[in-house]
């Protein structure tokens, strides 16, 4: 799949998920529309951007170092 299509589908699915939860919460809402937009759009956008920052930039740089898994293995073992 081409990169543009991957980006399109990622954005589409994330927006659909956020819209779905916003729609469900709007039916019997105790919050105002502004509060709901902050809860269901702003917070997920922050979390999604942090996820992709880690997934695309930080984790590959960390794992590309030589023998990363071998170095970390003793620290993960309980004994």
mmCIF file as gemmi writes it, N, C-alpha and C atoms, coordinates in Angstrom:
data_model
loop_
_atom_site.group_PDB
_atom_site.id
_atom_site.type_symbol
_atom_site.label_atom_id
_atom_site.label_alt_id
_atom_site.label_comp_id
_atom_site.label_asym_id
_atom_site.label_entity_id
_atom_site.label_seq_id
_atom_site.pdbx_PDB_ins_code
_atom_site.Cartn_x
_atom_site.Cartn_y
_atom_site.Cartn_z
_atom_site.occupancy
_atom_site.B_iso_or_equiv
_atom_site.pdbx_formal_charge
_atom_site.auth_seq_id
_atom_site.auth_asym_id
_atom_site.pdbx_PDB_model_num
ATOM 1 N N . UNK Axp A 1 ? 0.845 -1.173 0 1 0 ? 1 A 1
ATOM 2 C CA . UNK Axp A 1 ? 0 0 0 1 0 ? 1 A 1
ATOM 3 C C . UNK Axp A 1 ? 0.89 1.236 0 1 0 ? 1 A 1
ATOM 4 N N . UNK Axp A 2 ? 0.514 2.201 -0.795 1 0 ? 2 A 1
ATOM 5 C CA . UNK Axp A 2 ? 1.323 3.402 -0.884 1 0 ? 2 A 1
ATOM 6 C C . UNK Axp A 2 ? 1.198 4.223 0.392 1 0 ? 2 A 1
ATOM 7 N N . UNK Axp A 3 ? 2.207 5.023 0.634 1 0 ? 3 A 1
ATOM 8 C CA . UNK Axp A 3 ? 2.274 5.815 1.857 1 0 ? 3 A 1
ATOM 9 C C . UNK Axp A 3 ? 1.091 6.773 1.984 1 0 ? 3 A 1
ATOM 10 N N . UNK Axp A 4 ? 0.672 7.376 0.891 1 0 ? 4 A 1
ATOM 11 C CA . UNK Axp A 4 ? -0.458 8.313 0.954 1 0 ? 4 A 1
ATOM 12 C C . UNK Axp A 4 ? -1.741 7.614 1.38 1 0 ? 4 A 1
ATOM 13 N N . UNK Axp A 5 ? -1.955 6.404 0.889 1 0 ? 5 A 1
ATOM 14 C CA . UNK Axp A 5 ? -3.146 5.66 1.284 1 0 ? 5 A 1
ATOM 15 C C . UNK Axp A 5 ? -3.061 5.243 2.743 1 0 ? 5 A 1
ATOM 16 N N . UNK Axp A 6 ? -1.895 4.866 3.198 1 0 ? 6 A 1
ATOM 17 C CA . UNK Axp A 6 ? -1.74 4.515 4.609 1 0 ? 6 A 1
ATOM 18 C C . UNK Axp A 6 ? -2.059 5.705 5.501 1 0 ? 6 A 1
ATOM 19 N N . UNK Axp A 7 ? -1.541 6.859 5.147 1 0 ? 7 A 1
ATOM 20 C CA . UNK Axp A 7 ? -1.81 8.068 5.923 1 0 ? 7 A 1
ATOM 21 C C . UNK Axp A 7 ? -3.302 8.389 5.893 1 0 ? 7 A 1
ATOM 22 N N . UNK Axp A 8 ? -3.909 8.285 4.718 1 0 ? 8 A 1
ATOM 23 C CA . UNK Axp A 8 ? -5.341 8.55 4.595 1 0 ? 8 A 1
ATOM 24 C C . UNK Axp A 8 ? -6.149 7.634 5.499 1 0 ? 8 A 1
ATOM 25 N N . UNK Axp A 9 ? -5.867 6.324 5.453 1 0 ? 9 A 1
ATOM 26 C CA . UNK Axp A 9 ? -6.653 5.38 6.246 1 0 ? 9 A 1
ATOM 27 C C . UNK Axp A 9 ? -6.408 5.554 7.741 1 0 ? 9 A 1
ATOM 28 N N . UNK Axp A 10 ? -5.192 5.869 8.134 1 0 ? 10 A 1
ATOM 29 C CA . UNK Axp A 10 ? -4.928 6.122 9.549 1 0 ? 10 A 1
ATOM 30 C C . UNK Axp A 10 ? -5.74 7.316 10.035 1 0 ? 10 A 1
ATOM 31 N N . UNK Axp A 11 ? -5.712 8.407 9.299 1 0 ? 11 A 1
ATOM 32 C CA . UNK Axp A 11 ? -6.458 9.604 9.695 1 0 ? 11 A 1
ATOM 33 C C . UNK Axp A 11 ? -7.96 9.332 9.679 1 0 ? 11 A 1
ATOM 34 N N . UNK Axp A 12 ? -8.438 8.641 8.657 1 0 ? 12 A 1
ATOM 35 C CA . UNK Axp A 12 ? -9.865 8.346 8.549 1 0 ? 12 A 1
ATOM 36 C C . UNK Axp A 12 ? -10.357 7.497 9.72 1 0 ? 12 A 1
ATOM 37 N N . UNK Axp A 13 ? -9.627 6.444 10.049 1 0 ? 13 A 1
ATOM 38 C CA . UNK Axp A 13 ? -10.044 5.554 11.142 1 0 ? 13 A 1
ATOM 39 C C . UNK Axp A 13 ? -10.016 6.285 12.477 1 0 ? 13 A 1
ATOM 40 N N . UNK Axp A 14 ? -8.958 7.051 12.742 1 0 ? 14 A 1
ATOM 41 C CA . UNK Axp A 14 ? -8.887 7.793 14.001 1 0 ? 14 A 1
ATOM 42 C C . UNK Axp A 14 ? -10.034 8.794 14.111 1 0 ? 14 A 1
ATOM 43 N N . UNK Axp A 15 ? -10.321 9.524 13.043 1 0 ? 15 A 1
ATOM 44 C CA . UNK Axp A 15 ? -11.423 10.486 13.076 1 0 ? 15 A 1
ATOM 45 C C . UNK Axp A 15 ? -12.767 9.792 13.25 1 0 ? 15 A 1
ATOM 46 N N . UNK Axp A 16 ? -12.942 8.644 12.615 1 0 ? 16 A 1
ATOM 47 C CA . UNK Axp A 16 ? -14.188 7.897 12.767 1 0 ? 16 A 1
ATOM 48 C C . UNK Axp A 16 ? -14.365 7.421 14.209 1 0 ? 16 A 1
ATOM 49 N N . UNK Axp A 17 ? -13.297 6.94 14.822 1 0 ? 17 A 1
ATOM 50 C CA . UNK Axp A 17 ? -13.389 6.51 16.217 1 0 ? 17 A 1
ATOM 51 C C . UNK Axp A 17 ? -13.73 7.669 17.147 1 0 ? 17 A 1
ATOM 52 N N . UNK Axp A 18 ? -13.063 8.791 16.966 1 0 ? 18 A 1
ATOM 53 C CA . UNK Axp A 18 ? -13.346 9.946 17.82 1 0 ? 18 A 1
ATOM 54 C C . UNK Axp A 18 ? -14.77 10.449 17.605 1 0 ? 18 A 1
ATOM 55 N N . UNK Axp A 19 ? -15.238 10.485 16.365 1 0 ? 19 A 1
ATOM 56 C CA . UNK Axp A 19 ? -16.599 10.938 16.084 1 0 ? 19 A 1
ATOM 57 C C . UNK Axp A 19 ? -17.633 9.982 16.669 1 0 ? 19 A 1
ATOM 58 N N . UNK Axp A 20 ? -17.351 8.689 16.622 1 0 ? 20 A 1
ATOM 59 C CA . UNK Axp A 20 ? -18.263 7.698 17.186 1 0 ? 20 A 1
ATOM 60 C C . UNK Axp A 20 ? -18.449 7.914 18.683 1 0 ? 20 A 1
ATOM 61 N N . UNK Axp A 21 ? -17.353 8.07 19.418 1 0 ? 21 A 1
ATOM 62 C CA . UNK Axp A 21 ? -17.463 8.268 20.858 1 0 ? 21 A 1
ATOM 63 C C . UNK Axp A 21 ? -18.081 9.621 21.197 1 0 ? 21 A 1
ATOM 64 N N . UNK Axp A 22 ? -17.809 10.631 20.408 1 0 ? 22 A 1
ATOM 65 C CA . UNK Axp A 22 ? -18.437 11.937 20.608 1 0 ? 22 A 1
ATOM 66 C C . UNK Axp A 22 ? -19.942 11.84 20.379 1 0 ? 22 A 1
ATOM 67 N N . UNK Axp A 23 ? -20.359 11.101 19.374 1 0 ? 23 A 1
ATOM 68 C CA . UNK Axp A 23 ? -21.781 10.919 19.084 1 0 ? 23 A 1
ATOM 69 C C . UNK Axp A 23 ? -22.483 10.162 20.207 1 0 ? 23 A 1
ATOM 70 N N . UNK Axp A 24 ? -21.859 9.111 20.712 1 0 ? 24 A 1
ATOM 71 C CA . UNK Axp A 24 ? -22.453 8.332 21.797 1 0 ? 24 A 1
ATOM 72 C C . UNK Axp A 24 ? -22.586 9.176 23.062 1 0 ? 24 A 1
ATOM 73 N N . UNK Axp A 25 ? -21.571 9.924 23.408 1 0 ? 25 A 1
ATOM 74 C CA . UNK Axp A 25 ? -21.591 10.717 24.632 1 0 ? 25 A 1
ATOM 75 C C . UNK Axp A 25 ? -22.519 11.916 24.521 1 0 ? 25 A 1
ATOM 76 N N . UNK Axp A 26 ? -22.799 12.365 23.317 1 0 ? 26 A 1
ATOM 77 C CA . UNK Axp A 26 ? -23.636 13.554 23.128 1 0 ? 26 A 1
ATOM 78 C C . UNK Axp A 26 ? -25.11 13.27 23.415 1 0 ? 26 A 1
ATOM 79 N N . UNK Axp A 27 ? -25.535 12.014 23.335 1 0 ? 27 A 1
ATOM 80 C CA . UNK Axp A 27 ? -26.953 11.684 23.499 1 0 ? 27 A 1
ATOM 81 C C . UNK Axp A 27 ? -27.48 12.035 24.887 1 0 ? 27 A 1
ATOM 82 N N . UNK Axp A 28 ? -26.803 11.657 25.939 1 0 ? 28 A 1
ATOM 83 C CA . UNK Axp A 28 ? -27.257 11.95 27.291 1 0 ? 28 A 1
ATOM 84 C C . UNK Axp A 28 ? -26.224 12.765 28.034 1 0 ? 28 A 1
ATOM 85 N N . UNK Axp A 29 ? -25.788 13.843 27.439 1 0 ? 29 A 1
ATOM 86 C CA . UNK Axp A 29 ? -24.626 14.568 27.946 1 0 ? 29 A 1
ATOM 87 C C . UNK Axp A 29 ? -24.975 15.489 29.107 1 0 ? 29 A 1
ATOM 88 N N . UNK Axp A 30 ? -24.091 15.47 30.108 1 0 ? 30 A 1
ATOM 89 C CA . UNK Axp A 30 ? -24.149 16.437 31.193 1 0 ? 30 A 1
ATOM 90 C C . UNK Axp A 30 ? -23.185 17.584 30.915 1 0 ? 30 A 1
ATOM 91 N N . UNK Axp A 31 ? -22.308 17.393 29.94 1 0 ? 31 A 1
ATOM 92 C CA . UNK Axp A 31 ? -21.298 18.388 29.6 1 0 ? 31 A 1
ATOM 93 C C . UNK Axp A 31 ? -21.785 19.262 28.452 1 0 ? 31 A 1
ATOM 94 N N . UNK Axp A 32 ? -21.211 20.439 28.364 1 0 ? 32 A 1
ATOM 95 C CA . UNK Axp A 32 ? -21.512 21.305 27.223 1 0 ? 32 A 1
ATOM 96 C C . UNK Axp A 32 ? -20.774 20.778 25.99 1 0 ? 32 A 1
ATOM 97 N N . UNK Axp A 33 ? -21.107 21.341 24.852 1 0 ? 33 A 1
ATOM 98 C CA . UNK Axp A 33 ? -20.474 20.908 23.604 1 0 ? 33 A 1
ATOM 99 C C . UNK Axp A 33 ? -18.977 21.203 23.636 1 0 ? 33 A 1
ATOM 100 N N . UNK Axp A 34 ? -18.592 22.333 24.207 1 0 ? 34 A 1
ATOM 101 C CA . UNK Axp A 34 ? -17.169 22.681 24.304 1 0 ? 34 A 1
ATOM 102 C C . UNK Axp A 34 ? -16.418 21.679 25.166 1 0 ? 34 A 1
ATOM 103 N N . UNK Axp A 35 ? -17.01 21.306 26.304 1 0 ? 35 A 1
ATOM 104 C CA . UNK Axp A 35 ? -16.369 20.304 27.167 1 0 ? 35 A 1
ATOM 105 C C . UNK Axp A 35 ? -16.227 18.966 26.452 1 0 ? 35 A 1
ATOM 106 N N . UNK Axp A 36 ? -17.258 18.582 25.716 1 0 ? 36 A 1
ATOM 107 C CA . UNK Axp A 36 ? -17.191 17.316 24.986 1 0 ? 36 A 1
ATOM 108 C C . UNK Axp A 36 ? -16.13 17.352 23.894 1 0 ? 36 A 1
ATOM 109 N N . UNK Axp A 37 ? -15.996 18.478 23.213 1 0 ? 37 A 1
ATOM 110 C CA . UNK Axp A 37 ? -14.963 18.579 22.186 1 0 ? 37 A 1
ATOM 111 C C . UNK Axp A 37 ? -13.576 18.461 22.786 1 0 ? 37 A 1
ATOM 112 N N . UNK Axp A 38 ? -13.373 19.038 23.946 1 0 ? 38 A 1
ATOM 113 C CA . UNK Axp A 38 ? -12.074 18.922 24.61 1 0 ? 38 A 1
ATOM 114 C C . UNK Axp A 38 ? -11.819 17.484 25.025 1 0 ? 38 A 1
ATOM 115 N N . UNK Axp A 39 ? -12.816 16.851 25.619 1 0 ? 39 A 1
ATOM 116 C CA . UNK Axp A 39 ? -12.64 15.482 26.117 1 0 ? 39 A 1
ATOM 117 C C . UNK Axp A 39 ? -12.451 14.49 24.975 1 0 ? 39 A 1
ATOM 118 N N . UNK Axp A 40 ? -13.26 14.597 23.937 1 0 ? 40 A 1
ATOM 119 C CA . UNK Axp A 40 ? -13.275 13.568 22.899 1 0 ? 40 A 1
ATOM 120 C C . UNK Axp A 40 ? -12.458 13.904 21.658 1 0 ? 40 A 1
ATOM 121 N N . UNK Axp A 41 ? -11.963 15.122 21.53 1 0 ? 41 A 1
ATOM 122 C CA . UNK Axp A 41 ? -11.139 15.453 20.369 1 0 ? 41 A 1
ATOM 123 C C . UNK Axp A 41 ? -9.734 15.909 20.752 1 0 ? 41 A 1
ATOM 124 N N . UNK Axp A 42 ? -9.627 16.814 21.7 1 0 ? 42 A 1
ATOM 125 C CA . UNK Axp A 42 ? -8.309 17.339 22.043 1 0 ? 42 A 1
ATOM 126 C C . UNK Axp A 42 ? -7.441 16.286 22.729 1 0 ? 42 A 1
ATOM 127 N N . UNK Axp A 43 ? -7.977 15.615 23.743 1 0 ? 43 A 1
ATOM 128 C CA . UNK Axp A 43 ? -7.191 14.596 24.439 1 0 ? 43 A 1
ATOM 129 C C . UNK Axp A 43 ? -6.755 13.457 23.517 1 0 ? 43 A 1
ATOM 130 N N . UNK Axp A 44 ? -7.657 12.901 22.691 1 0 ? 44 A 1
ATOM 131 C CA . UNK Axp A 44 ? -7.192 11.86 21.765 1 0 ? 44 A 1
ATOM 132 C C . UNK Axp A 44 ? -6.154 12.351 20.762 1 0 ? 44 A 1
ATOM 133 N N . UNK Axp A 45 ? -6.283 13.579 20.287 1 0 ? 45 A 1
ATOM 134 C CA . UNK Axp A 45 ? -5.288 14.104 19.342 1 0 ? 45 A 1
ATOM 135 C C . UNK Axp A 45 ? -3.918 14.176 20.002 1 0 ? 45 A 1
ATOM 136 N N . UNK Axp A 46 ? -3.871 14.593 21.253 1 0 ? 46 A 1
ATOM 137 C CA . UNK Axp A 46 ? -2.597 14.642 21.98 1 0 ? 46 A 1
ATOM 138 C C . UNK Axp A 46 ? -2.033 13.237 22.143 1 0 ? 46 A 1
ATOM 139 N N . UNK Axp A 47 ? -2.861 12.288 22.561 1 0 ? 47 A 1
ATOM 140 C CA . UNK Axp A 47 ? -2.389 10.914 22.766 1 0 ? 47 A 1
ATOM 141 C C . UNK Axp A 47 ? -1.967 10.252 21.459 1 0 ? 47 A 1
ATOM 142 N N . UNK Axp A 48 ? -2.719 10.466 20.4 1 0 ? 48 A 1
ATOM 143 C CA . UNK Axp A 48 ? -2.372 9.879 19.102 1 0 ? 48 A 1
ATOM 144 C C . UNK Axp A 48 ? -1.064 10.457 18.586 1 0 ? 48 A 1
ATOM 145 N N . UNK Axp A 49 ? -0.877 11.762 18.732 1 0 ? 49 A 1
ATOM 146 C CA . UNK Axp A 49 ? 0.373 12.368 18.262 1 0 ? 49 A 1
ATOM 147 C C . UNK Axp A 49 ? 1.565 11.869 19.073 1 0 ? 49 A 1
ATOM 148 N N . UNK Axp A 50 ? 1.395 11.677 20.374 1 0 ? 50 A 1
ATOM 149 C CA . UNK Axp A 50 ? 2.484 11.11 21.177 1 0 ? 50 A 1
ATOM 150 C C . UNK Axp A 50 ? 2.775 9.67 20.775 1 0 ? 50 A 1
ATOM 151 N N . UNK Axp A 51 ? 1.729 8.898 20.471 1 0 ? 51 A 1
ATOM 152 C CA . UNK Axp A 51 ? 1.918 7.526 20.031 1 0 ? 51 A 1
ATOM 153 C C . UNK Axp A 51 ? 2.742 7.476 18.745 1 0 ? 51 A 1
ATOM 154 N N . UNK Axp A 52 ? 2.365 8.281 17.74 1 0 ? 52 A 1
ATOM 155 C CA . UNK Axp A 52 ? 3.088 8.254 16.474 1 0 ? 52 A 1
ATOM 156 C C . UNK Axp A 52 ? 4.485 8.843 16.603 1 0 ? 52 A 1
ATOM 157 N N . UNK Axp A 53 ? 4.679 9.789 17.487 1 0 ? 53 A 1
ATOM 158 C CA . UNK Axp A 53 ? 6.022 10.304 17.747 1 0 ? 53 A 1
ATOM 159 C C . UNK Axp A 53 ? 6.916 9.185 18.269 1 0 ? 53 A 1
ATOM 160 N N . UNK Axp A 54 ? 6.417 8.426 19.226 1 0 ? 54 A 1
ATOM 161 C CA . UNK Axp A 54 ? 7.186 7.297 19.746 1 0 ? 54 A 1
ATOM 162 C C . UNK Axp A 54 ? 7.373 6.219 18.691 1 0 ? 54 A 1
ATOM 163 N N . UNK Axp A 55 ? 6.291 5.864 18.002 1 0 ? 55 A 1
ATOM 164 C CA . UNK Axp A 55 ? 6.32 4.758 17.049 1 0 ? 55 A 1
ATOM 165 C C . UNK Axp A 55 ? 7.211 5.042 15.847 1 0 ? 55 A 1
ATOM 166 N N . UNK Axp A 56 ? 7.184 6.251 15.337 1 0 ? 56 A 1
ATOM 167 C CA . UNK Axp A 56 ? 7.907 6.558 14.108 1 0 ? 56 A 1
ATOM 168 C C . UNK Axp A 56 ? 9.293 7.144 14.331 1 0 ? 56 A 1
ATOM 169 N N . UNK Axp A 57 ? 9.529 7.791 15.463 1 0 ? 57 A 1
ATOM 170 C CA . UNK Axp A 57 ? 10.809 8.471 15.653 1 0 ? 57 A 1
ATOM 171 C C . UNK Axp A 57 ? 11.653 7.893 16.783 1 0 ? 57 A 1
ATOM 172 N N . UNK Axp A 58 ? 11.102 7.827 17.964 1 0 ? 58 A 1
ATOM 173 C CA . UNK Axp A 58 ? 11.922 7.49 19.126 1 0 ? 58 A 1
ATOM 174 C C . UNK Axp A 58 ? 12.254 6.006 19.235 1 0 ? 58 A 1
ATOM 175 N N . UNK Axp A 59 ? 11.272 5.149 19.07 1 0 ? 59 A 1
ATOM 176 C CA . UNK Axp A 59 ? 11.516 3.71 19.213 1 0 ? 59 A 1
ATOM 177 C C . UNK Axp A 59 ? 12.468 3.179 18.141 1 0 ? 59 A 1
ATOM 178 N N . UNK Axp A 60 ? 12.323 3.528 16.855 1 0 ? 60 A 1
ATOM 179 C CA . UNK Axp A 60 ? 13.299 3.042 15.872 1 0 ? 60 A 1
ATOM 180 C C . UNK Axp A 60 ? 14.727 3.493 16.16 1 0 ? 60 A 1
ATOM 181 N N . UNK Axp A 61 ? 14.893 4.713 16.638 1 0 ? 61 A 1
ATOM 182 C CA . UNK Axp A 61 ? 16.24 5.169 16.978 1 0 ? 61 A 1
ATOM 183 C C . UNK Axp A 61 ? 16.802 4.358 18.136 1 0 ? 61 A 1
ATOM 184 N N . UNK Axp A 62 ? 15.955 4.04 19.086 1 0 ? 62 A 1
ATOM 185 C CA . UNK Axp A 62 ? 16.394 3.263 20.234 1 0 ? 62 A 1
ATOM 186 C C . UNK Axp A 62 ? 16.733 1.831 19.836 1 0 ? 62 A 1
ATOM 187 N N . UNK Axp A 63 ? 15.91 1.215 19.005 1 0 ? 63 A 1
ATOM 188 C CA . UNK Axp A 63 ? 16.12 -0.183 18.63 1 0 ? 63 A 1
ATOM 189 C C . UNK Axp A 63 ? 17.203 -0.371 17.578 1 0 ? 63 A 1
ATOM 190 N N . UNK Axp A 64 ? 17.572 0.668 16.878 1 0 ? 64 A 1
ATOM 191 C CA . UNK Axp A 64 ? 18.614 0.544 15.866 1 0 ? 64 A 1
ATOM 192 C C . UNK Axp A 64 ? 20.013 0.456 16.464 1 0 ? 64 A 1
ATOM 193 N N . UNK Axp A 65 ? 20.138 0.744 17.731 1 0 ? 65 A 1
ATOM 194 C CA . UNK Axp A 65 ? 21.449 0.604 18.354 1 0 ? 65 A 1
ATOM 195 C C . UNK Axp A 65 ? 21.823 -0.876 18.398 1 0 ? 65 A 1
ATOM 196 N N . UNK Axp A 66 ? 23.09 -1.143 18.308 1 0 ? 66 A 1
ATOM 197 C CA . UNK Axp A 66 ? 23.571 -2.52 18.228 1 0 ? 66 A 1
ATOM 198 C C . UNK Axp A 66 ? 23.348 -3.234 19.556 1 0 ? 66 A 1
ATOM 199 N N . UNK Axp A 67 ? 22.828 -4.436 19.489 1 0 ? 67 A 1
ATOM 200 C CA . UNK Axp A 67 ? 22.626 -5.325 20.629 1 0 ? 67 A 1
ATOM 201 C C . UNK Axp A 67 ? 21.718 -4.719 21.695 1 0 ? 67 A 1
ATOM 202 N N . UNK Axp A 68 ? 20.715 -4.018 21.309 1 0 ? 68 A 1
ATOM 203 C CA . UNK Axp A 68 ? 19.81 -3.404 22.276 1 0 ? 68 A 1
ATOM 204 C C . UNK Axp A 68 ? 19.071 -4.46 23.084 1 0 ? 68 A 1
ATOM 205 N N . UNK Axp A 69 ? 18.56 -5.462 22.419 1 0 ? 69 A 1
ATOM 206 C CA . UNK Axp A 69 ? 17.79 -6.491 23.108 1 0 ? 69 A 1
ATOM 207 C C . UNK Axp A 69 ? 18.684 -7.279 24.051 1 0 ? 69 A 1
ATOM 208 N N . UNK Axp A 70 ? 19.874 -7.606 23.627 1 0 ? 70 A 1
ATOM 209 C CA . UNK Axp A 70 ? 20.795 -8.364 24.47 1 0 ? 70 A 1
ATOM 210 C C . UNK Axp A 70 ? 21.204 -7.538 25.683 1 0 ? 70 A 1
ATOM 211 N N . UNK Axp A 71 ? 21.362 -6.252 25.52 1 0 ? 71 A 1
ATOM 212 C CA . UNK Axp A 71 ? 21.733 -5.383 26.627 1 0 ? 71 A 1
ATOM 213 C C . UNK Axp A 71 ? 20.59 -5.232 27.621 1 0 ? 71 A 1
ATOM 214 N N . UNK Axp A 72 ? 19.369 -5.158 27.138 1 0 ? 72 A 1
ATOM 215 C CA . UNK Axp A 72 ? 18.225 -4.953 28.02 1 0 ? 72 A 1
ATOM 216 C C . UNK Axp A 72 ? 17.74 -6.225 28.689 1 0 ? 72 A 1
ATOM 217 N N . UNK Axp A 73 ? 18.032 -7.372 28.133 1 0 ? 73 A 1
ATOM 218 C CA . UNK Axp A 73 ? 17.508 -8.623 28.655 1 0 ? 73 A 1
ATOM 219 C C . UNK Axp A 73 ? 17.868 -8.87 30.114 1 0 ? 73 A 1
ATOM 220 N N . UNK Axp A 74 ? 19.105 -8.705 30.56 1 0 ? 74 A 1
ATOM 221 C CA . UNK Axp A 74 ? 19.399 -8.948 31.975 1 0 ? 74 A 1
ATOM 222 C C . UNK Axp A 74 ? 18.647 -8.013 32.925 1 0 ? 74 A 1
ATOM 223 N N . UNK Axp A 75 ? 18.372 -6.807 32.512 1 0 ? 75 A 1
ATOM 224 C CA . UNK Axp A 75 ? 17.651 -5.895 33.398 1 0 ? 75 A 1
ATOM 225 C C . UNK Axp A 75 ? 16.17 -6.241 33.491 1 0 ? 75 A 1
ATOM 226 N N . UNK Axp A 76 ? 15.645 -6.987 32.539 1 0 ? 76 A 1
ATOM 227 C CA . UNK Axp A 76 ? 14.241 -7.374 32.569 1 0 ? 76 A 1
ATOM 228 C C . UNK Axp A 76 ? 13.995 -8.642 33.374 1 0 ? 76 A 1
ATOM 229 N N . UNK Axp A 77 ? 15.019 -9.427 33.574 1 0 ? 77 A 1
ATOM 230 C CA . UNK Axp A 77 ? 14.863 -10.671 34.316 1 0 ? 77 A 1
ATOM 231 C C . UNK Axp A 77 ? 14.844 -10.396 35.816 1 0 ? 77 A 1
ATOM 232 N N . UNK Axp A 78 ? 13.995 -11.106 36.557 1 0 ? 78 A 1
ATOM 233 C CA . UNK Axp A 78 ? 13.876 -10.82 37.997 1 0 ? 78 A 1
ATOM 234 C C . UNK Axp A 78 ? 15.034 -11.345 38.842 1 0 ? 78 A 1
ATOM 235 N N . UNK Axp A 79 ? 15.839 -12.245 38.358 1 0 ? 79 A 1
ATOM 236 C CA . UNK Axp A 79 ? 16.913 -12.797 39.18 1 0 ? 79 A 1
ATOM 237 C C . UNK Axp A 79 ? 18.252 -12.253 38.823 1 0 ? 79 A 1
